[in-house]
PDB file of C-alpha atoms in Angstrom:
ATOM      1  CA  MET A   1      56.070  11.305 -21.136  1.00 58.00           C
ATOM      2  CA  LEU A   2      56.626  12.787 -17.659  1.00 59.00           C
ATOM      3  CA  LYS A   3      53.042  14.075 -17.581  1.00 71.00           C
ATOM      4  CA  GLN A   4      51.750  10.616 -18.528  1.00 74.00           C
ATOM      5  CA  ARG A   5      53.867   8.993 -15.833  1.00 72.00           C
ATOM      6  CA  ILE A   6      52.553  11.339 -13.174  1.00 77.00           C
ATOM      7  CA  ILE A   7      48.912  10.908 -14.188  1.00 80.00           C
ATOM      8  CA  THR A   8      49.237   7.124 -14.299  1.00 77.00           C
ATOM      9  CA  ALA A   9      50.972   7.083 -10.904  1.00 77.00           C
ATOM     10  CA  LEU A  10      48.278   9.280  -9.361  1.00 83.00           C
ATOM     11  CA  CYS A  11      45.639   6.850 -10.631  1.00 84.00           C
ATOM     12  CA  LEU A  12      47.510   3.743  -9.490  1.00 86.00           C
ATOM     13  CA  ILE A  13      48.451   4.843  -5.963  1.00 88.00           C
ATOM     14  CA  PRO A  14      44.898   4.928  -4.516  1.00 91.00           C
ATOM     15  CA  LEU A  15      44.070   1.654  -6.287  1.00 92.00           C
ATOM     16  CA  VAL A  16      47.138  -0.047  -4.804  1.00 91.00           C
ATOM     17  CA  LEU A  17      46.436   1.295  -1.308  1.00 93.00           C
ATOM     18  CA  GLY A  18      42.783   0.307  -1.552  1.00 94.00           C
ATOM     19  CA  ALA A  19      43.679  -3.212  -2.630  1.00 94.00           C
ATOM     20  CA  LEU A  20      46.269  -3.549   0.133  1.00 94.00           C
ATOM     21  CA  PHE A  21      44.105  -2.442   3.021  1.00 95.00           C
ATOM     22  CA  PHE A  22      40.508  -3.124   2.065  1.00 94.00           C
ATOM     23  CA  LEU A  23      40.376  -6.268  -0.065  1.00 94.00           C
ATOM     24  CA  PRO A  24      39.725  -9.553   1.766  1.00 93.00           C
ATOM     25  CA  LEU A  25      42.616 -11.969   1.438  1.00 94.00           C
ATOM     26  CA  LYS A  26      40.897 -14.142  -1.180  1.00 94.00           C
ATOM     27  CA  PHE A  27      40.116 -11.140  -3.378  1.00 96.00           C
ATOM     28  CA  PHE A  28      43.627  -9.795  -2.913  1.00 96.00           C
ATOM     29  CA  ALA A  29      44.921 -13.162  -4.137  1.00 96.00           C
ATOM     30  CA  LEU A  30      42.616 -12.895  -7.163  1.00 96.00           C
ATOM     31  CA  LEU A  31      44.023  -9.448  -7.920  1.00 96.00           C
ATOM     32  CA  ALA A  32      47.557 -10.814  -7.547  1.00 97.00           C
ATOM     33  CA  ALA A  33      46.610 -13.604  -9.947  1.00 96.00           C
ATOM     34  CA  LEU A  34      45.428 -11.004 -12.478  1.00 96.00           C
ATOM     35  CA  VAL A  35      48.779  -9.201 -12.186  1.00 96.00           C
ATOM     36  CA  PHE A  36      50.459 -12.586 -12.648  1.00 97.00           C
ATOM     37  CA  LEU A  37      48.421 -13.258 -15.802  1.00 95.00           C
ATOM     38  CA  LEU A  38      49.218  -9.859 -17.340  1.00 95.00           C
ATOM     39  CA  ALA A  39      52.897 -10.211 -16.455  1.00 96.00           C
ATOM     40  CA  SER A  40      52.940 -13.728 -17.929  1.00 95.00           C
ATOM     41  CA  ARG A  41      51.565 -12.433 -21.199  1.00 92.00           C
ATOM     42  CA  GLU A  42      54.274  -9.769 -21.307  1.00 94.00           C
ATOM     43  CA  TRP A  43      56.941 -12.352 -20.502  1.00 95.00           C
ATOM     44  CA  SER A  44      55.903 -14.228 -23.623  1.00 92.00           C
ATOM     45  CA  GLY A  45      57.316 -11.247 -25.534  1.00 91.00           C
ATOM     46  CA  PHE A  46      60.724 -12.027 -24.028  1.00 92.00           C
ATOM     47  CA  VAL A  47      60.407 -15.660 -25.038  1.00 91.00           C
ATOM     48  CA  SER A  48      59.246 -15.216 -28.629  1.00 82.00           C
ATOM     49  CA  ALA A  49      58.557 -12.322 -30.970  1.00 71.00           C
ATOM     50  CA  GLU A  50      55.181 -13.883 -31.790  1.00 70.00           C
ATOM     51  CA  ARG A  51      54.084 -13.651 -28.112  1.00 62.00           C
ATOM     52  CA  ARG A  52      52.955 -17.245 -28.096  1.00 73.00           C
ATOM     53  CA  GLU A  53      49.667 -17.445 -26.225  1.00 81.00           C
ATOM     54  CA  TRP A  54      50.406 -20.882 -24.791  1.00 87.00           C
ATOM     55  CA  ILE A  55      53.026 -19.337 -22.504  1.00 89.00           C
ATOM     56  CA  PRO A  56      50.658 -17.349 -20.219  1.00 91.00           C
ATOM     57  CA  LEU A  57      48.245 -20.287 -20.337  1.00 93.00           C
ATOM     58  CA  LEU A  58      50.999 -22.639 -19.149  1.00 94.00           C
ATOM     59  CA  PHE A  59      52.038 -20.173 -16.437  1.00 95.00           C
ATOM     60  CA  CYS A  60      48.466 -19.877 -15.163  1.00 95.00           C
ATOM     61  CA  LEU A  61      47.960 -23.653 -15.148  1.00 95.00           C
ATOM     62  CA  LEU A  62      51.086 -24.077 -13.048  1.00 96.00           C
ATOM     63  CA  LEU A  63      50.017 -21.270 -10.714  1.00 96.00           C
ATOM     64  CA  GLY A  64      46.652 -23.011 -10.350  1.00 95.00           C
ATOM     65  CA  ALA A  65      48.439 -26.254  -9.504  1.00 95.00           C
ATOM     66  CA  SER A  66      50.448 -24.476  -6.811  1.00 94.00           C
ATOM     67  CA  LEU A  67      47.190 -23.159  -5.314  1.00 94.00           C
ATOM     68  CA  VAL A  68      46.173 -26.769  -4.677  1.00 92.00           C
ATOM     69  CA  TRP A  69      49.301 -27.317  -2.584  1.00 92.00           C
ATOM     70  CA  LEU A  70      49.301 -23.892  -0.921  1.00 93.00           C
ATOM     71  CA  PRO A  71      45.709 -22.819  -0.104  1.00 92.00           C
ATOM     72  CA  VAL A  72      45.650 -19.047   0.370  1.00 93.00           C
ATOM     73  CA  GLU A  73      43.632 -19.046   3.597  1.00 87.00           C
ATOM     74  CA  GLN A  74      45.867 -21.672   5.241  1.00 90.00           C
ATOM     75  CA  LEU A  75      49.165 -20.375   3.892  1.00 91.00           C
ATOM     76  CA  TRP A  76      50.730 -19.821   7.308  1.00 92.00           C
ATOM     77  CA  ALA A  77      49.655 -23.185   8.729  1.00 90.00           C
ATOM     78  CA  PRO A  78      52.671 -25.058  10.203  1.00 91.00           C
ATOM     79  CA  ASP A  79      52.295 -27.997   7.817  1.00 89.00           C
ATOM     80  CA  LEU A  80      52.455 -25.671   4.795  1.00 92.00           C
ATOM     81  CA  HIS A  81      55.548 -23.815   6.026  1.00 91.00           C
ATOM     82  CA  PRO A  82      58.027 -26.185   4.263  1.00 94.00           C
ATOM     83  CA  LEU A  83      56.176 -25.706   0.958  1.00 95.00           C
ATOM     84  CA  LEU A  84      56.265 -21.919   1.261  1.00 95.00           C
ATOM     85  CA  MET A  85      59.960 -22.063   2.158  1.00 96.00           C
ATOM     86  CA  GLY A  86      60.534 -24.270  -0.882  1.00 96.00           C
ATOM     87  CA  VAL A  87      58.999 -21.599  -3.120  1.00 97.00           C
ATOM     88  CA  LEU A  88      61.171 -18.920  -1.500  1.00 97.00           C
ATOM     89  CA  TRP A  89      64.368 -20.970  -1.790  1.00 97.00           C
ATOM     90  CA  THR A  90      63.563 -21.568  -5.451  1.00 97.00           C
ATOM     91  CA  ALA A  91      63.336 -17.790  -5.906  1.00 98.00           C
ATOM     92  CA  ALA A  92      66.623 -17.228  -4.063  1.00 97.00           C
ATOM     93  CA  SER A  93      68.373 -19.835  -6.219  1.00 98.00           C
ATOM     94  CA  TRP A  94      67.016 -18.255  -9.389  1.00 98.00           C
ATOM     95  CA  TRP A  95      68.136 -14.759  -8.412  1.00 98.00           C
ATOM     96  CA  LEU A  96      71.645 -16.003  -7.662  1.00 97.00           C
ATOM     97  CA  LEU A  97      71.699 -17.508 -11.152  1.00 97.00           C
ATOM     98  CA  GLY A  98      70.201 -14.278 -12.511  1.00 97.00           C
ATOM     99  CA  LEU A  99      73.047 -12.335 -10.929  1.00 97.00           C
ATOM    100  CA  LEU A 100      75.574 -14.491 -12.765  1.00 97.00           C
ATOM    101  CA  LEU A 101      73.676 -14.073 -16.044  1.00 97.00           C
ATOM    102  CA  VAL A 102      73.639 -10.285 -15.643  1.00 97.00           C
ATOM    103  CA  LEU A 103      77.314 -10.085 -14.677  1.00 96.00           C
ATOM    104  CA  ARG A 104      78.314 -12.229 -17.658  1.00 96.00           C
ATOM    105  CA  TYR A 105      75.962 -10.651 -20.212  1.00 96.00           C
ATOM    106  CA  PRO A 106      76.120 -10.659 -23.233  1.00 94.00           C
ATOM    107  CA  GLN A 107      78.228 -13.861 -23.140  1.00 96.00           C
ATOM    108  CA  SER A 108      75.684 -15.548 -20.853  1.00 95.00           C
ATOM    109  CA  ALA A 109      72.908 -15.018 -23.423  1.00 95.00           C
ATOM    110  CA  ARG A 110      74.428 -17.764 -25.559  1.00 93.00           C
ATOM    111  CA  LEU A 111      73.230 -20.251 -22.964  1.00 92.00           C
ATOM    112  CA  TRP A 112      69.551 -19.301 -23.061  1.00 94.00           C
ATOM    113  CA  LYS A 113      68.587 -16.952 -25.888  1.00 90.00           C
ATOM    114  CA  ALA A 114      67.730 -19.738 -28.373  1.00 89.00           C
ATOM    115  CA  SER A 115      65.738 -21.835 -25.911  1.00 92.00           C
ATOM    116  CA  ILE A 116      62.021 -21.051 -25.605  1.00 92.00           C
ATOM    117  CA  TRP A 117      61.688 -23.516 -22.745  1.00 93.00           C
ATOM    118  CA  LEU A 118      64.591 -22.104 -20.755  1.00 95.00           C
ATOM    119  CA  LYS A 119      63.319 -18.531 -21.078  1.00 95.00           C
ATOM    120  CA  SER A 120      59.861 -19.755 -20.075  1.00 95.00           C
ATOM    121  CA  LEU A 121      61.374 -21.450 -17.021  1.00 96.00           C
ATOM    122  CA  PHE A 122      63.082 -18.182 -16.079  1.00 97.00           C
ATOM    123  CA  GLY A 123      59.664 -16.515 -16.220  1.00 96.00           C
ATOM    124  CA  LEU A 124      58.073 -19.163 -14.008  1.00 97.00           C
ATOM    125  CA  VAL A 125      60.701 -18.908 -11.287  1.00 97.00           C
ATOM    126  CA  THR A 126      60.373 -15.121 -11.431  1.00 98.00           C
ATOM    127  CA  LEU A 127      56.597 -14.784 -11.340  1.00 98.00           C
ATOM    128  CA  ILE A 128      55.316 -17.703  -9.249  1.00 97.00           C
ATOM    129  CA  PRO A 129      57.489 -16.871  -6.190  1.00 98.00           C
ATOM    130  CA  PHE A 130      56.533 -13.215  -6.671  1.00 98.00           C
ATOM    131  CA  PHE A 131      52.841 -14.132  -6.513  1.00 98.00           C
ATOM    132  CA  TRP A 132      53.276 -16.278  -3.416  1.00 97.00           C
ATOM    133  CA  SER A 133      55.498 -13.757  -1.657  1.00 97.00           C
ATOM    134  CA  MET A 134      52.964 -11.007  -2.229  1.00 97.00           C
ATOM    135  CA  VAL A 135      50.062 -13.141  -0.981  1.00 97.00           C
ATOM    136  CA  ALA A 136      52.067 -14.551   1.941  1.00 97.00           C
ATOM    137  CA  ILE A 137      53.148 -11.128   3.186  1.00 97.00           C
ATOM    138  CA  ARG A 138      49.630  -9.748   2.801  1.00 96.00           C
ATOM    139  CA  GLY A 139      48.228 -12.760   4.662  1.00 95.00           C
ATOM    140  CA  TYR A 140      50.742 -12.604   7.513  1.00 93.00           C
ATOM    141  CA  ASN A 141      48.849 -12.769  10.833  1.00 88.00           C
ATOM    142  CA  PHE A 142      45.726 -11.889   8.824  1.00 87.00           C
ATOM    143  CA  TYR A 143      43.143 -13.368  11.173  1.00 80.00           C
ATOM    144  CA  HIS A 144      44.558 -11.595  14.234  1.00 85.00           C
ATOM    145  CA  ASP A 145      45.442  -8.271  12.634  1.00 88.00           C
ATOM    146  CA  SER A 146      44.176  -7.931   9.073  1.00 87.00           C
ATOM    147  CA  ALA A 147      46.241  -4.784   8.422  1.00 92.00           C
ATOM    148  CA  MET A 148      49.646  -6.057   9.574  1.00 94.00           C
ATOM    149  CA  GLY A 149      50.527  -7.787   6.318  1.00 95.00           C
ATOM    150  CA  ALA A 150      49.317  -4.797   4.317  1.00 96.00           C
ATOM    151  CA  TRP A 151      51.678  -2.496   6.227  1.00 96.00           C
ATOM    152  CA  ILE A 152      54.603  -4.889   5.738  1.00 96.00           C
ATOM    153  CA  LEU A 153      53.887  -5.176   2.021  1.00 97.00           C
ATOM    154  CA  LEU A 154      53.597  -1.398   1.727  1.00 97.00           C
ATOM    155  CA  PHE A 155      56.899  -1.062   3.608  1.00 97.00           C
ATOM    156  CA  VAL A 156      58.749  -3.321   1.137  1.00 98.00           C
ATOM    157  CA  MET A 157      57.140  -1.531  -1.804  1.00 96.00           C
ATOM    158  CA  GLY A 158      58.173   1.774  -0.231  1.00 96.00           C
ATOM    159  CA  LEU A 159      61.751   0.550   0.051  1.00 97.00           C
ATOM    160  CA  VAL A 160      61.807  -0.254  -3.662  1.00 96.00           C
ATOM    161  CA  TRP A 161      60.213   3.057  -4.628  1.00 93.00           C
ATOM    162  CA  ALA A 162      62.622   4.985  -2.376  1.00 96.00           C
ATOM    163  CA  ALA A 163      65.583   3.107  -3.840  1.00 96.00           C
ATOM    164  CA  ASP A 164      64.395   3.802  -7.402  1.00 93.00           C
ATOM    165  CA  SER A 165      63.927   7.513  -6.670  1.00 93.00           C
ATOM    166  CA  GLY A 166      67.228   7.829  -4.826  1.00 95.00           C
ATOM    167  CA  ALA A 167      69.074   6.002  -7.606  1.00 96.00           C
ATOM    168  CA  TYR A 168      67.552   8.311 -10.225  1.00 92.00           C
ATOM    169  CA  PHE A 169      68.434  11.580  -8.497  1.00 94.00           C
ATOM    170  CA  PHE A 170      71.857  10.519  -7.201  1.00 96.00           C
ATOM    171  CA  GLY A 171      72.658   9.025 -10.595  1.00 95.00           C
ATOM    172  CA  LYS A 172      71.697  12.240 -12.362  1.00 93.00           C
ATOM    173  CA  ALA A 173      73.736  14.376  -9.963  1.00 94.00           C
ATOM    174  CA  PHE A 174      76.813  12.237  -9.365  1.00 95.00           C
ATOM    175  CA  GLY A 175      76.720   9.251 -11.725  1.00 92.00           C
ATOM    176  CA  LYS A 176      80.050   8.570 -13.432  1.00 93.00           C
ATOM    177  CA  HIS A 177      80.732   4.848 -13.076  1.00 95.00           C
ATOM    178  CA  LYS A 178      78.460   2.447 -14.950  1.00 96.00           C
ATOM    179  CA  LEU A 179      76.859  -0.329 -12.925  1.00 96.00           C
ATOM    180  CA  ALA A 180      76.103  -2.806 -15.722  1.00 95.00           C
ATOM    181  CA  PRO A 181      76.737  -1.038 -19.045  1.00 95.00           C
ATOM    182  CA  ALA A 182      76.007  -4.062 -21.225  1.00 95.00           C
ATOM    183  CA  VAL A 183      72.568  -4.504 -19.636  1.00 96.00           C
ATOM    184  CA  SER A 184      71.410  -1.021 -18.626  1.00 94.00           C
ATOM    185  CA  PRO A 185      73.801   1.791 -19.631  1.00 93.00           C
ATOM    186  CA  GLY A 186      71.895   4.429 -17.664  1.00 92.00           C
ATOM    187  CA  LYS A 187      72.470   2.864 -14.236  1.00 95.00           C
ATOM    188  CA  THR A 188      75.499   3.914 -12.227  1.00 96.00           C
ATOM    189  CA  ILE A 189      77.259   2.785  -9.068  1.00 97.00           C
ATOM    190  CA  GLU A 190      76.643   6.235  -7.588  1.00 97.00           C
ATOM    191  CA  GLY A 191      72.941   5.800  -8.304  1.00 97.00           C
ATOM    192  CA  LEU A 192      72.974   2.405  -6.594  1.00 97.00           C
ATOM    193  CA  CYS A 193      74.602   3.907  -3.512  1.00 97.00           C
ATOM    194  CA  GLY A 194      72.091   6.741  -3.527  1.00 97.00           C
ATOM    195  CA  GLY A 195      69.227   4.294  -3.738  1.00 97.00           C
ATOM    196  CA  LEU A 196      70.601   2.262  -0.839  1.00 97.00           C
ATOM    197  CA  PHE A 197      71.019   5.442   1.199  1.00 97.00           C
ATOM    198  CA  THR A 198      67.473   6.649   0.491  1.00 97.00           C
ATOM    199  CA  ALA A 199      65.899   3.262   1.221  1.00 97.00           C
ATOM    200  CA  GLY A 200      68.061   2.981   4.347  1.00 97.00           C
ATOM    201  CA  LEU A 201      66.720   6.282   5.644  1.00 97.00           C
ATOM    202  CA  LEU A 202      63.173   5.033   5.124  1.00 97.00           C
ATOM    203  CA  ALA A 203      63.891   1.719   6.863  1.00 97.00           C
ATOM    204  CA  VAL A 204      65.565   3.403   9.848  1.00 97.00           C
ATOM    205  CA  GLY A 205      62.758   5.940  10.117  1.00 97.00           C
ATOM    206  CA  VAL A 206      60.027   3.301  10.040  1.00 96.00           C
ATOM    207  CA  THR A 207      61.682   0.928  12.504  1.00 96.00           C
ATOM    208  CA  TRP A 208      62.480   3.798  14.889  1.00 95.00           C
ATOM    209  CA  PHE A 209      58.929   5.160  14.660  1.00 94.00           C
ATOM    210  CA  MET A 210      57.512   1.686  15.349  1.00 92.00           C
ATOM    211  CA  GLY A 211      59.681   1.423  18.445  1.00 92.00           C
ATOM    212  CA  PHE A 212      61.399  -1.834  17.494  1.00 92.00           C
ATOM    213  CA  VAL A 213      63.853  -3.278  19.986  1.00 91.00           C
ATOM    214  CA  PRO A 214      67.472  -3.214  18.718  1.00 91.00           C
ATOM    215  CA  ALA A 215      67.522  -6.922  17.776  1.00 91.00           C
ATOM    216  CA  LYS A 216      64.335  -6.709  15.715  1.00 92.00           C
ATOM    217  CA  MET A 217      65.384  -3.377  14.247  1.00 94.00           C
ATOM    218  CA  GLY A 218      68.673  -4.921  13.116  1.00 95.00           C
ATOM    219  CA  THR A 219      66.835  -7.866  11.538  1.00 95.00           C
ATOM    220  CA  VAL A 220      64.438  -5.623   9.617  1.00 96.00           C
ATOM    221  CA  LEU A 221      67.255  -3.333   8.445  1.00 97.00           C
ATOM    222  CA  LEU A 222      69.313  -6.269   7.168  1.00 97.00           C
ATOM    223  CA  CYS A 223      66.284  -7.741   5.388  1.00 97.00           C
ATOM    224  CA  SER A 224      65.594  -4.314   3.906  1.00 97.00           C
ATOM    225  CA  LEU A 225      69.153  -4.038   2.602  1.00 97.00           C
ATOM    226  CA  LEU A 226      68.945  -7.480   0.987  1.00 98.00           C
ATOM    227  CA  ALA A 227      65.540  -6.638  -0.532  1.00 98.00           C
ATOM    228  CA  VAL A 228      66.807  -3.385  -2.046  1.00 98.00           C
ATOM    229  CA  LEU A 229      69.869  -5.089  -3.523  1.00 98.00           C
ATOM    230  CA  ALA A 230      67.590  -7.792  -4.918  1.00 98.00           C
ATOM    231  CA  SER A 231      65.293  -5.137  -6.390  1.00 97.00           C
ATOM    232  CA  VAL A 232      68.201  -3.739  -8.402  1.00 97.00           C
ATOM    233  CA  LEU A 233      68.935  -7.241  -9.678  1.00 98.00           C
ATOM    234  CA  GLY A 234      65.279  -7.726 -10.628  1.00 97.00           C
ATOM    235  CA  ASP A 235      65.371  -4.518 -12.646  1.00 96.00           C
ATOM    236  CA  LEU A 236      68.633  -5.453 -14.348  1.00 97.00           C
ATOM    237  CA  THR A 237      67.443  -8.959 -15.159  1.00 97.00           C
ATOM    238  CA  GLU A 238      64.314  -7.702 -16.878  1.00 96.00           C
ATOM    239  CA  SER A 239      66.438  -5.162 -18.763  1.00 95.00           C
ATOM    240  CA  MET A 240      68.661  -8.026 -19.924  1.00 97.00           C
ATOM    241  CA  PHE A 241      65.707 -10.001 -21.272  1.00 96.00           C
ATOM    242  CA  LYS A 242      64.240  -6.908 -22.960  1.00 94.00           C
ATOM    243  CA  ARG A 243      67.572  -6.063 -24.543  1.00 94.00           C
ATOM    244  CA  GLU A 244      67.961  -9.588 -25.894  1.00 93.00           C
ATOM    245  CA  ALA A 245      64.379  -9.507 -27.220  1.00 91.00           C
ATOM    246  CA  GLY A 246      64.990  -6.106 -28.839  1.00 91.00           C
ATOM    247  CA  ILE A 247      62.149  -4.291 -27.037  1.00 90.00           C
ATOM    248  CA  LYS A 248      62.156  -1.111 -24.968  1.00 88.00           C
ATOM    249  CA  ASP A 249      59.149  -1.801 -22.740  1.00 88.00           C
ATOM    250  CA  SER A 250      57.506  -5.056 -21.740  1.00 87.00           C
ATOM    251  CA  GLY A 251      54.096  -3.670 -22.750  1.00 82.00           C
ATOM    252  CA  THR A 252      51.936  -0.575 -23.174  1.00 77.00           C
ATOM    253  CA  LEU A 253      49.287  -1.145 -20.514  1.00 78.00           C
ATOM    254  CA  LEU A 254      50.445   1.693 -18.243  1.00 73.00           C
ATOM    255  CA  PRO A 255      50.862   4.995 -20.145  1.00 72.00           C
ATOM    256  CA  GLY A 256      54.247   6.530 -19.460  1.00 64.00           C
ATOM    257  CA  HIS A 257      55.421   3.456 -17.543  1.00 70.00           C
ATOM    258  CA  GLY A 258      55.320   0.669 -20.118  1.00 81.00           C
ATOM    259  CA  GLY A 259      53.930  -2.686 -19.088  1.00 90.00           C
ATOM    260  CA  ILE A 260      53.140  -4.485 -15.854  1.00 93.00           C
ATOM    261  CA  LEU A 261      56.578  -6.117 -15.809  1.00 95.00           C
ATOM    262  CA  ASP A 262      58.207  -2.714 -16.101  1.00 92.00           C
ATOM    263  CA  ARG A 263      56.512  -1.746 -12.818  1.00 91.00           C
ATOM    264  CA  ILE A 264      56.974  -4.954 -10.862  1.00 94.00           C
ATOM    265  CA  ASP A 265      60.421  -6.055 -12.080  1.00 95.00           C
ATOM    266  CA  SER A 266      62.120  -4.850  -8.900  1.00 96.00           C
ATOM    267  CA  LEU A 267      59.410  -6.324  -6.670  1.00 97.00           C
ATOM    268  CA  THR A 268      59.669  -9.773  -8.277  1.00 98.00           C
ATOM    269  CA  ALA A 269      63.052 -10.115  -6.569  1.00 98.00           C
ATOM    270  CA  ALA A 270      62.606  -7.852  -3.541  1.00 98.00           C
ATOM    271  CA  LEU A 271      59.494  -9.524  -2.090  1.00 98.00           C
ATOM    272  CA  PRO A 272      60.704 -13.155  -1.965  1.00 98.00           C
ATOM    273  CA  VAL A 273      64.170 -12.109  -0.775  1.00 98.00           C
ATOM    274  CA  PHE A 274      62.719  -9.938   1.998  1.00 98.00           C
ATOM    275  CA  LEU A 275      60.311 -12.648   3.138  1.00 97.00           C
ATOM    276  CA  LEU A 276      62.876 -15.466   3.028  1.00 97.00           C
ATOM    277  CA  SER A 277      65.554 -13.466   4.841  1.00 97.00           C
ATOM    278  CA  TYR A 278      63.097 -12.330   7.511  1.00 96.00           C
ATOM    279  CA  LEU A 279      61.833 -15.864   8.140  1.00 95.00           C
ATOM    280  CA  LEU A 280      65.372 -17.193   8.412  1.00 95.00           C
ATOM    281  CA  LEU A 281      66.746 -14.392  10.570  1.00 93.00           C
ATOM    282  CA  SER A 282      63.741 -14.223  12.880  1.00 85.00           C
ATOM    283  CA  GLN A 283      64.183 -17.944  13.545  1.00 75.00           C
ATOM    284  CA  GLY A 284      67.843 -17.455  14.293  1.00 53.00           C
ATOM    285  CA  VAL A 285      68.995 -19.401  11.232  1.00 44.00           C
TER     286      VAL A 285
END
């Protein structure tokens, strides 16, 4: 399993970096839409054991409808800013609800486990803001500096990867107190602290290297902290849905890693939370 994970990761890393830095914005959005489609199909496994094919179709139709209101190439136009913020606030509201569901699991499952429509709605408010956050960050200042958004997106991804790695090693070495035993018995509070520490080192190192002024450095560090905490919630929320559906992995597309959702679960929460918090804090809200 470890060998498969390493081989898959070594294949994915250059593909991810190539897509981030070399794809034009429209093609990057198409790639993000493909990830959305694959993740939608896997989410249907959380909704129903039969993996009802109408679920990814419905998700894609609604994503297509959102593309009418938020054109990719004009995403940062002032008149579209309220729509983008609406998507991000929807994500924030969902993740606050997700936190309550995780904290109250398994009792909270009584509210949603029998409802196909409610579980489908949870998937929509997870995946559509994820898509738009990814495209919005990649498209940030695109026509003045086409690489800026790619570096920001890579930075947030790096935070999540650093937090995952730190949580794993600190949890293995020091883990004694369970974080959410009913949802994910392997996660510990010590692992969470280790992940925050590791991601914090990365964030401090990057902001110091970039020469940020103290005010901007503080903003980025706070946004990074919120994104890492959200990434843990994204992971736990997917684990909750998988546990309730009785499955170990969301899919088998990535050998050694499971499915697409198993790889992006943390990012589905981290990206919108990072973007929303940065937009609010940078405006002095």
